[in-house]
Amino acid sequence: MVYTVTAMFITKTEKIIADKFIKDGYIILKVEDSKRLRKLQNFIVKSISKNTKNKKSNLDILNSYYMNKRNKDLNQSRLRIYNNINNNQNFRKDFYFLAKHGLDAIVGNELVMQNKINLSIQNPNDHSSLLNMHADTWSGDSPYEVVVWLPMVDAYKSKSMYILPAKYLKKFQKIFLKNQSNQKYLYSKLKKYFHWLEIKFGEVLIFNQTLPHGNIVNKVNETRWSLNCRFKSIFSPYEDKKLGEFFEPITIKPATKIGLKYKLPS
Ligand SMILES: [Fe+2]
């Protein structure tokens, strides 16, 4: 179905966010509640280090994690922390409130949120946790989803991720048609068009997962810690990831609750 958009009744701020998101496929915003962000970061630091009385800051503890953790043991630790995060009652709620207004402007205000928050830990020179260039829709995600990506440390250069802005999609399609199965070829032809995202701790990224994106081996001498989670509008079409299995409604409004229950008198 193709719609012609005839009216856009949105505020100035919403328009700035919407235009940037459409043009580049992503937006980096200041988190909306720095207390909640600290809470999440403290929770992760406590999960990795029993001794939090040392004089190091949270950022130092997270950035220098690779010094105490061999790459081959990384996934086991990641899973343990991932389970801690997802067993915590408030973690997802705090996560959502860091980007609430950005999500309102981009996705809507009746949202479903992924049941689990993903955790990524990328040590320097670790080849095992790479995400080659991909779009999530290629493996069954709905094009109506967005990803909220939250670094727990400063993310920059190879310690971050890249994305192909929407304006290069035609170029991508041409190159993709020539040799779609060769990742190295695709990456080398497209890398000059990528935006390498610089996201400081205290900022949050919302991105369009239908656009090609990925990461490379982290060559910065610091460990990258990031969380990510998907959101979509409750009544938008679903693909492989279903409501009630993968997504949970988080902001359903009274009129919708009434409508869902309503039966005509008979
Ligand atoms: Fe992805």
mmCIF file of N, CA, C and O and ligand atoms in Angstrom, residues 131-132 134-136 147 161 207 209 211 213-214 230, ligand 1:
data_model
loop_
_atom_site.group_PDB
_atom_site.id
_atom_site.type_symbol
_atom_site.label_atom_id
_atom_site.label_comp_id
_atom_site.label_asym_id
_atom_site.label_seq_id
_atom_site.Cartn_x
_atom_site.Cartn_y
_atom_site.Cartn_z
ATOM 1 N N LEU A 131 29.947 -8.226 13.483
ATOM 2 C CA LEU A 131 28.694 -8.250 12.718
ATOM 3 C C LEU A 131 29.002 -7.700 11.335
ATOM 4 O O LEU A 131 29.177 -6.498 11.159
ATOM 5 N N ASN A 132 29.131 -8.618 10.372
ATOM 6 C CA ASN A 132 29.387 -8.169 9.001
ATOM 7 C C ASN A 132 28.247 -7.288 8.516
ATOM 8 O O ASN A 132 27.146 -7.334 9.071
ATOM 9 N N HIS A 134 25.109 -5.888 7.161
ATOM 10 C CA HIS A 134 23.807 -6.538 7.003
ATOM 11 C C HIS A 134 22.714 -5.502 7.272
ATOM 12 O O HIS A 134 22.985 -4.440 7.845
ATOM 13 N N ALA A 135 21.503 -5.810 6.877
ATOM 14 C CA ALA A 135 20.328 -5.076 7.361
ATOM 15 C C ALA A 135 19.498 -6.125 8.099
ATOM 16 O O ALA A 135 19.418 -7.279 7.665
ATOM 17 N N ASP A 136 18.887 -5.743 9.209
ATOM 18 C CA ASP A 136 18.169 -6.743 10.016
ATOM 19 C C ASP A 136 16.981 -7.325 9.247
ATOM 20 O O ASP A 136 16.593 -8.470 9.447
ATOM 21 N N VAL A 147 16.123 0.369 15.990
ATOM 22 C CA VAL A 147 17.003 -0.124 17.059
ATOM 23 C C VAL A 147 17.492 1.063 17.883
ATOM 24 O O VAL A 147 17.917 2.077 17.323
ATOM 25 N N MET A 161 30.261 1.566 15.382
ATOM 26 C CA MET A 161 29.637 0.843 14.266
ATOM 27 C C MET A 161 29.470 1.798 13.087
ATOM 28 O O MET A 161 29.613 3.010 13.232
ATOM 29 N N PHE A 207 18.535 3.956 15.234
ATOM 30 C CA PHE A 207 18.834 3.802 13.802
ATOM 31 C C PHE A 207 17.846 2.922 13.062
ATOM 32 O O PHE A 207 17.131 2.111 13.644
ATOM 33 N N GLN A 209 17.166 0.031 10.964
ATOM 34 C CA GLN A 209 17.857 -1.254 10.757
ATOM 35 C C GLN A 209 17.607 -1.847 9.367
ATOM 36 O O GLN A 209 18.106 -2.915 9.063
ATOM 37 N N LEU A 211 18.700 -0.278 6.803
ATOM 38 C CA LEU A 211 19.894 0.169 6.074
ATOM 39 C C LEU A 211 21.086 -0.712 6.425
ATOM 40 O O LEU A 211 21.215 -1.156 7.577
ATOM 41 N N HIS A 213 24.439 -1.995 7.817
ATOM 42 C CA HIS A 213 25.252 -1.528 8.940
ATOM 43 C C HIS A 213 26.076 -2.699 9.473
ATOM 44 O O HIS A 213 25.842 -3.844 9.101
ATOM 45 N N GLY A 214 27.009 -2.397 10.359
ATOM 46 C CA GLY A 214 27.827 -3.469 10.930
ATOM 47 C C GLY A 214 28.972 -2.899 11.742
ATOM 48 O O GLY A 214 28.982 -1.710 12.075
ATOM 49 N N ARG A 230 15.066 -3.355 20.291
ATOM 50 C CA ARG A 230 14.181 -2.949 19.188
ATOM 51 C C ARG A 230 12.837 -2.438 19.698
ATOM 52 O O ARG A 230 12.320 -2.948 20.690
HETATM 53 FE FE FE B 1 21.852 -5.274 12.878
#
